[in-house]
Short mmCIF file of C-alpha atoms and ligand atoms in Angstrom, two decimals:
data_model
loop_
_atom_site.label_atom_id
_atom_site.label_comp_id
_atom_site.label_asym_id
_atom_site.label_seq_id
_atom_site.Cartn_x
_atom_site.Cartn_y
_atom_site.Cartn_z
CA UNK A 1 -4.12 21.43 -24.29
CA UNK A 2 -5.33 22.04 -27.39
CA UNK A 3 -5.91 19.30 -30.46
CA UNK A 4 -2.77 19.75 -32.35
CA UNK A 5 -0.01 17.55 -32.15
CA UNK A 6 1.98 18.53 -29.35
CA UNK A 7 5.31 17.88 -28.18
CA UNK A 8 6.02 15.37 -25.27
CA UNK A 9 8.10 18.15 -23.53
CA UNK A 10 5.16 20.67 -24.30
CA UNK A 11 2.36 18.02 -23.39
CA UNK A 12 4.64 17.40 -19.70
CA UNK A 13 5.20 20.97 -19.50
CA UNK A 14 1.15 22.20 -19.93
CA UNK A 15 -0.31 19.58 -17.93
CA UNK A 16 1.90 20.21 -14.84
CA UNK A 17 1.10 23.53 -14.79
CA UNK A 18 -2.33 22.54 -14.93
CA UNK A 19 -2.13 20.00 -12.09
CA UNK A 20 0.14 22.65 -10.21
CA UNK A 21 -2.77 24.82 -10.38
CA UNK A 22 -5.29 22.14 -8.63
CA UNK A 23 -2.52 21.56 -5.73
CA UNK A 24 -1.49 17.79 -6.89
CA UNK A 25 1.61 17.48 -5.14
CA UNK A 26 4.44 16.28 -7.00
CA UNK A 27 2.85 17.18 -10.40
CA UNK A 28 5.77 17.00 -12.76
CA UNK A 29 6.09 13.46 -11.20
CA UNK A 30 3.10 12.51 -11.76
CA UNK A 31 2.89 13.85 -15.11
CA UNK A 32 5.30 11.70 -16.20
CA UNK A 33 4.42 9.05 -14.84
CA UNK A 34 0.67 9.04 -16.74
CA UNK A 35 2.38 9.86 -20.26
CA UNK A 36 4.88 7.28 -19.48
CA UNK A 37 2.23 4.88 -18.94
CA UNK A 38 0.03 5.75 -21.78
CA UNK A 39 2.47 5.94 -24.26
CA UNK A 40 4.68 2.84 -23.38
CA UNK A 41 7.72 4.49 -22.53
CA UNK A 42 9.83 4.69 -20.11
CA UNK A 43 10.15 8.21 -17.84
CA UNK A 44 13.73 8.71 -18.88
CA UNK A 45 12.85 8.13 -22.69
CA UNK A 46 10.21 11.19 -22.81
CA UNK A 47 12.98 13.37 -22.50
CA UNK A 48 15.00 11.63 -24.70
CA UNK A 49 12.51 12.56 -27.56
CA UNK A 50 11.20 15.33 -25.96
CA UNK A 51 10.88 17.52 -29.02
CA UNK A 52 8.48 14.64 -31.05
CA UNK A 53 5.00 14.94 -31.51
CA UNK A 54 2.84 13.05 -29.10
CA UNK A 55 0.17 11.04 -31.16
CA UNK A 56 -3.07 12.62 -31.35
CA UNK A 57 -5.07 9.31 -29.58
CA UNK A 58 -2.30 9.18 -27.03
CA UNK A 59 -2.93 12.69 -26.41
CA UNK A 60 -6.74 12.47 -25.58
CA UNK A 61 -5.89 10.09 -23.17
CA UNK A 62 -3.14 11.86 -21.29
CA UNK A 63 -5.84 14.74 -21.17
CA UNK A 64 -8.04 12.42 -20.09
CA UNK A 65 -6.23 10.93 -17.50
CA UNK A 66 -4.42 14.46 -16.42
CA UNK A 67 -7.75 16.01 -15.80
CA UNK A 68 -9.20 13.15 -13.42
CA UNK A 69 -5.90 13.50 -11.54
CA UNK A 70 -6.72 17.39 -11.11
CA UNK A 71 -9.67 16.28 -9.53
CA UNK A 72 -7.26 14.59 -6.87
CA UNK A 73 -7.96 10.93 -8.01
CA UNK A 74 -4.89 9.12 -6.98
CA UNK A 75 -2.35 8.00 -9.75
CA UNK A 76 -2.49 4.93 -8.67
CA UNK A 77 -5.85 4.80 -9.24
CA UNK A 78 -6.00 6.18 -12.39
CA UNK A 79 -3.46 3.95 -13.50
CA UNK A 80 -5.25 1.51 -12.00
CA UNK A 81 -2.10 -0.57 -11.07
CA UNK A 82 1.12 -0.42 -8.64
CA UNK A 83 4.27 -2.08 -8.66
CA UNK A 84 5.09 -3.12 -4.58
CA UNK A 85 8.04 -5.40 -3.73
CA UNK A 86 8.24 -8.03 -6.41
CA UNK A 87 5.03 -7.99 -7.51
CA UNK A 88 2.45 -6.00 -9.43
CA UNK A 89 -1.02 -5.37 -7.98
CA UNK A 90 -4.26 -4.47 -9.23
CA UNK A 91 -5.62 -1.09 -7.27
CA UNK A 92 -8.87 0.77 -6.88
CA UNK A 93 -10.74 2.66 -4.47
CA UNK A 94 -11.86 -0.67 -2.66
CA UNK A 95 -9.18 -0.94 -0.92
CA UNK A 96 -6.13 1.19 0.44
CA UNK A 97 -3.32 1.54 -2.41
CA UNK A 98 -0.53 0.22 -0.83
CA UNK A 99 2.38 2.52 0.63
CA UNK A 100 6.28 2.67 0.17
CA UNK A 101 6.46 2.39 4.03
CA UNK A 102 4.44 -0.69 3.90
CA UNK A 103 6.82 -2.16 1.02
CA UNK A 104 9.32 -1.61 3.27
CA UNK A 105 8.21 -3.97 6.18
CA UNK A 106 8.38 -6.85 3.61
CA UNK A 107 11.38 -6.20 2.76
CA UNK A 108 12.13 -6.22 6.51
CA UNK A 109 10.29 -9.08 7.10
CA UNK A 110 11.97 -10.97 3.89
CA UNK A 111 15.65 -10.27 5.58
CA UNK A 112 14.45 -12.60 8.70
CA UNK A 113 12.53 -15.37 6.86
CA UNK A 114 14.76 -15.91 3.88
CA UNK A 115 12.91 -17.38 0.89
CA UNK A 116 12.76 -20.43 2.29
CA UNK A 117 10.26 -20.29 4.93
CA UNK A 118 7.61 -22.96 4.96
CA UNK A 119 5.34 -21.61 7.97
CA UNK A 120 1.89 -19.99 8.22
CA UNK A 121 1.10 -16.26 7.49
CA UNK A 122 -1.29 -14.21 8.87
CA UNK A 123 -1.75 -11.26 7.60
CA UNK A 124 -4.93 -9.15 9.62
CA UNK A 125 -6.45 -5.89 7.51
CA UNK A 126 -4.74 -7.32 4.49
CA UNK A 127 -6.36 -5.05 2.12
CA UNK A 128 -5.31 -5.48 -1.20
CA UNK A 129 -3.36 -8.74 -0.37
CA UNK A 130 0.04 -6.37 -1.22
CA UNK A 131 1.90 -7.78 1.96
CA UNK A 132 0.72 -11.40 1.90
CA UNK A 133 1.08 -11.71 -2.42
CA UNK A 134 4.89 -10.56 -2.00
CA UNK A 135 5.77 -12.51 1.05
CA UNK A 136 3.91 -15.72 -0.56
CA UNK A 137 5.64 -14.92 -4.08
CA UNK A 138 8.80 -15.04 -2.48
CA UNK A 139 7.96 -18.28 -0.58
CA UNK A 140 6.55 -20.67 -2.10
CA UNK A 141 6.62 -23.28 0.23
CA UNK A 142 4.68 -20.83 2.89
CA UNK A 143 0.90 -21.14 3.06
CA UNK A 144 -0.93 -17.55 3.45
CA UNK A 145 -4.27 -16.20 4.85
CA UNK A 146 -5.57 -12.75 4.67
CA UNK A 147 -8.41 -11.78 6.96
CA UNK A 148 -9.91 -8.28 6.48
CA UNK A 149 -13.58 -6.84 7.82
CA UNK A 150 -14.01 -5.25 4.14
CA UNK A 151 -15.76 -7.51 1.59
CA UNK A 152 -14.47 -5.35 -1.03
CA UNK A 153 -11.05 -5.32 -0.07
CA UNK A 154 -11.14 -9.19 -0.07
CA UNK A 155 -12.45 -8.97 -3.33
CA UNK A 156 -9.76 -7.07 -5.26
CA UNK A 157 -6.90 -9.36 -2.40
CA UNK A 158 -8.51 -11.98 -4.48
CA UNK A 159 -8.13 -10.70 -7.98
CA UNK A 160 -4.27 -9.64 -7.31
CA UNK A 161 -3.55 -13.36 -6.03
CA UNK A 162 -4.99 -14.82 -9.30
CA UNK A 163 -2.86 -11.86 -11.19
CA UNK A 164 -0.11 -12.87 -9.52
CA UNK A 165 -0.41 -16.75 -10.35
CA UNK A 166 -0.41 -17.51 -6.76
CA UNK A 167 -1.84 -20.69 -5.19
CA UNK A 168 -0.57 -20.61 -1.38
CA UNK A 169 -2.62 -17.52 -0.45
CA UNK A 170 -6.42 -17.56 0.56
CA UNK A 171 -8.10 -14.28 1.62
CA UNK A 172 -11.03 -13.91 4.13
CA UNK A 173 -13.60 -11.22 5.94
CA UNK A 174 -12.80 -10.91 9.79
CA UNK A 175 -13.55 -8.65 12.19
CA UNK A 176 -10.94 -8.82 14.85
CA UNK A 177 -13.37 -6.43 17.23
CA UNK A 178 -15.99 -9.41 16.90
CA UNK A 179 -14.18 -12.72 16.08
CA UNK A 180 -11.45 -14.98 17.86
CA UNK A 181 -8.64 -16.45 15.32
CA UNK A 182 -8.72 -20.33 15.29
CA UNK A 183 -5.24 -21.73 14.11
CA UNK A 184 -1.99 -20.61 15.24
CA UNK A 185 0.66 -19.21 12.44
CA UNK A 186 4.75 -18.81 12.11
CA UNK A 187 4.15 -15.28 11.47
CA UNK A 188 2.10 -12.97 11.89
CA UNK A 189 1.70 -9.06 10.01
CA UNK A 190 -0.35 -6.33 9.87
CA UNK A 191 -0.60 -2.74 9.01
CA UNK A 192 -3.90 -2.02 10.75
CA UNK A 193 -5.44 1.68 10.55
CA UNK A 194 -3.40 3.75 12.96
CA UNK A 195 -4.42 7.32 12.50
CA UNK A 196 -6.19 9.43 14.96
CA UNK A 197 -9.50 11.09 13.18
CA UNK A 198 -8.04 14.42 13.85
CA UNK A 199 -4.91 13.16 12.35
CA UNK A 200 -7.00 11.79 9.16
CA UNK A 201 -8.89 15.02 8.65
CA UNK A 202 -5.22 16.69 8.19
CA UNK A 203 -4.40 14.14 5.32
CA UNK A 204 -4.23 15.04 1.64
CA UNK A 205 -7.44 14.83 -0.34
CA UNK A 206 -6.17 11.54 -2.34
CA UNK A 207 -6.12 9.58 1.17
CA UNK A 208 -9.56 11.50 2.66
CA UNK A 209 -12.03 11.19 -0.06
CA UNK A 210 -10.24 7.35 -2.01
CA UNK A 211 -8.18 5.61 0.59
CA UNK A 212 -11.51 3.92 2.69
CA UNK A 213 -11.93 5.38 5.98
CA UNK A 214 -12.29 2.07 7.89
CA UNK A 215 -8.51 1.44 6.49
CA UNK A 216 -7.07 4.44 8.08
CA UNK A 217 -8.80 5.34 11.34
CA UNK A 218 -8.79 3.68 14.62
CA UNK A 219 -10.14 4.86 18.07
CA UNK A 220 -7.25 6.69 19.59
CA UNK A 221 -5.05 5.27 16.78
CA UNK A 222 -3.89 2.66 18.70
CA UNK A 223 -6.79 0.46 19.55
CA UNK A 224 -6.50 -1.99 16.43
CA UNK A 225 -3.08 -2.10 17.12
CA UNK A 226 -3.28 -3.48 20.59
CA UNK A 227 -6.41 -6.18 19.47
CA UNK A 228 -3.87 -6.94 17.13
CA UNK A 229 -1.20 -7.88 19.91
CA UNK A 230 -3.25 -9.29 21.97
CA UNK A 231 -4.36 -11.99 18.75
CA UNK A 232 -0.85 -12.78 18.24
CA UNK A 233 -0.19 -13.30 21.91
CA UNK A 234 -2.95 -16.14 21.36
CA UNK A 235 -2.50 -17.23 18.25
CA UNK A 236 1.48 -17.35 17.40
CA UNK A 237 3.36 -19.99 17.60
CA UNK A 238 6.29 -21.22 19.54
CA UNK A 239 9.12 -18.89 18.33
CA UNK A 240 6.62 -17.19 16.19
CA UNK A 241 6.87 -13.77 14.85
CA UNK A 242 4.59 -10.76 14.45
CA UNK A 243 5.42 -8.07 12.08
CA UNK A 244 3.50 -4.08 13.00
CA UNK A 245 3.61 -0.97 11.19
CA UNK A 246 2.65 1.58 13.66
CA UNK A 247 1.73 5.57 13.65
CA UNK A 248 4.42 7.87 14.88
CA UNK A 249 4.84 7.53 18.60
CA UNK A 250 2.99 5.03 19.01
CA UNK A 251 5.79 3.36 20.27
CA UNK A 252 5.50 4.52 23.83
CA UNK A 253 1.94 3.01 24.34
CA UNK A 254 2.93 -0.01 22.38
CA UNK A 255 6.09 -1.25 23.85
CA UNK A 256 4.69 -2.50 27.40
CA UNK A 257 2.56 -4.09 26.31
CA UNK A 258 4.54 -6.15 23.97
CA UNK A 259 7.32 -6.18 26.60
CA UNK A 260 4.62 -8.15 28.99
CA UNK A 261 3.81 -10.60 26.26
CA UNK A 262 7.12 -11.12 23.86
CA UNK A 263 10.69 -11.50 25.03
CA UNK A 264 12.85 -10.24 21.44
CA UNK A 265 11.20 -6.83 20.47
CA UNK A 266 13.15 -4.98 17.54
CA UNK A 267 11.96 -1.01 16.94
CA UNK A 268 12.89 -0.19 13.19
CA UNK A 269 13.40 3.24 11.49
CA UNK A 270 11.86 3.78 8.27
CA UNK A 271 13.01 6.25 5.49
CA UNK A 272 12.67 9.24 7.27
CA UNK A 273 14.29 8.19 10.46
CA UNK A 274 10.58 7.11 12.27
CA UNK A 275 10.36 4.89 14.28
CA UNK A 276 7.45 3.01 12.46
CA UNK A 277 8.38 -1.00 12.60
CA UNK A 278 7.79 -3.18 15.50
CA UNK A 279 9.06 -6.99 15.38
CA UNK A 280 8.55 -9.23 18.22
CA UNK A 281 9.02 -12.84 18.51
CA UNK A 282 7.71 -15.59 20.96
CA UNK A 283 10.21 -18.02 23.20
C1 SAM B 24 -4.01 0.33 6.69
S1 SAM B 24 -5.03 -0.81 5.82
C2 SAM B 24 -3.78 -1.95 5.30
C3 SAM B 24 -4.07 -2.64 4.00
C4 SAM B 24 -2.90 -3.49 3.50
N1 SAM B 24 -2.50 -4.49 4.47
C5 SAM B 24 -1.71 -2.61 3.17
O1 SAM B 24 -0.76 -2.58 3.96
O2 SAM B 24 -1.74 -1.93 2.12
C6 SAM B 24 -5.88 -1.60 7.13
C7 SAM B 24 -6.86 -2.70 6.72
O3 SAM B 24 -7.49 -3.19 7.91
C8 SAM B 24 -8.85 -3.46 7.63
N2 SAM B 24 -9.61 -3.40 8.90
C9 SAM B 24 -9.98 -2.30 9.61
N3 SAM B 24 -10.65 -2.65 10.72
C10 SAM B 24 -10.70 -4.00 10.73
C11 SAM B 24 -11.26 -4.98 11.62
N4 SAM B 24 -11.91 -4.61 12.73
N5 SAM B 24 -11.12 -6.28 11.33
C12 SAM B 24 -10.46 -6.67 10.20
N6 SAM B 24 -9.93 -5.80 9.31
C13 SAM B 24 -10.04 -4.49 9.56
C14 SAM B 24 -9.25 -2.40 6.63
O4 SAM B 24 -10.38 -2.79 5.89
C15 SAM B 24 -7.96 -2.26 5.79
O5 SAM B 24 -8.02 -3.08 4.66
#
């Protein structure tokens, strides 16, 4: 890009090809999504005016903002900010930027509670506090902890619930290799690191070198998972119910256990037709 006035359509059109060139996946995408955001427009609208001149200060920043992305700094990190179920969250590298997938068991979990759900929520690894804000936004009358070993990922949980005006939601460090849960809660969540090592050193560059390790890893990928189960087997409550995103086949080391320790155990699909969900309840 040069410092002439360009064209929305020719700004979109140079800096894919330069972020096609760095192998950003998606580049158009995100593209639009950065001059969206910088120029206060919706995606659909740039084309709509695609022939106009982009304003020179806009037009720094877009470079600005293109070029960190070539160097494979996550959009949503760049754009500091996500949009996940009802809510908007703050987002940075100190904690993992919260996925579709994970959006999804809300939604999941929001089907089976209703809105009016008045219990306890756990949710363990809560990271940026995406699952707890949205499930405590759309219950008020629930009370919500998040526990997480990460300081810094309590920290910016923290700073979303205050963005989000919320007062029901506390978040807290735990280790659940090291510490034993005291209270017992209605429900219980987590999307705890499930990927093998040899499985994270095969992931894009945006998740190796931003998402934090300790979010993504776990000793034969499903070792958090199963310190998870065996907290909820302790710590639910009488028809309680805990809520698991899993890794992809996971399922098969998964399920007896639950089986031994839950009597109602649903498997769900996500997008892609993986099974990915697990939702078990207590008698
Ligand atoms: C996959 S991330 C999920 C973050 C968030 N819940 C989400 O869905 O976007 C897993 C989280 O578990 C936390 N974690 C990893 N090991 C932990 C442990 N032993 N005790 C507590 N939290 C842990 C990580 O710091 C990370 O925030």
């Amino acid at each position: 890009m040069n410092n002439s006035p360009l064209s929305f359509l020719e700004i979109i059109n140079l800096s894919t090809e330069f972020l096609q060139k760095k192998g950003v996946p998606n580049p158009k995408c995100d593209v639009e999504w950065i001059v969206s955001f910088i120029t206060n427009k919706k995606r659909v609208e740039l084309y709509l005016e695609f022939e106009n001149p982009v304003e020179l200060q806009y037009q720094n920043k877009i470079r600005e903002f293109v070029i960190e992305r070539g160097k494979r700094v996550p959009l949503q990190h760049i754009l500091g900010k996500i949009s996940f179920g009802s809510v908007e969250l703050s987002c940075d590298k100190r904690a993992l930027i919260p996925r579709p997938e994970t959006e999804y068991l809300t939604e999941l979990i929001n089907e089976r509670i209703g809105s009016k759900f008045s219990g306890k929520i756990l949710d363990l690894g809560t990271g940026s506090g995406a699952i707890l804000i949205t499930l405590c936004k759309n219950n008020k009358l629930a009370t919500g902890i998040g526990l997480d070993k990460s300081s810094d990922a309590i920290e910016l949980a923290r700073e979303n619930a205050s963005l989000n005006k919320l007062e029901n939601v506390r978040f807290e460090n735990f280790d659940w290799t090291q510490q034993k849960l005291e209270n017992q809660y209605d429900l219980i969540v987590s999307n705890p690191p499930y990927l093998t090592i040899e499985e994270w050193k095969n992931a894009e560059d945006e998740v190796k070198f931003f998402d934090p390790k300790i979010a993504l890893v776990s000793t034969d990928g499903t070792s958090d998972l199963c310190k998870i189960i065996a907290l909820a087997e302790s710590n639910l409550s009488k028809g309680g119910m805990l809520a698991l995103e899993t890794g992809l086949g996971q399922k098969t080391v998964l399920l007896p256990i639950l089986e031994s320790k839950f009597p109602k155990i649903e498997v769900i699909k996500d997008f892609t037709n993986r099974e990915r969900f697990i939702i078990a309840r207590k008698d």
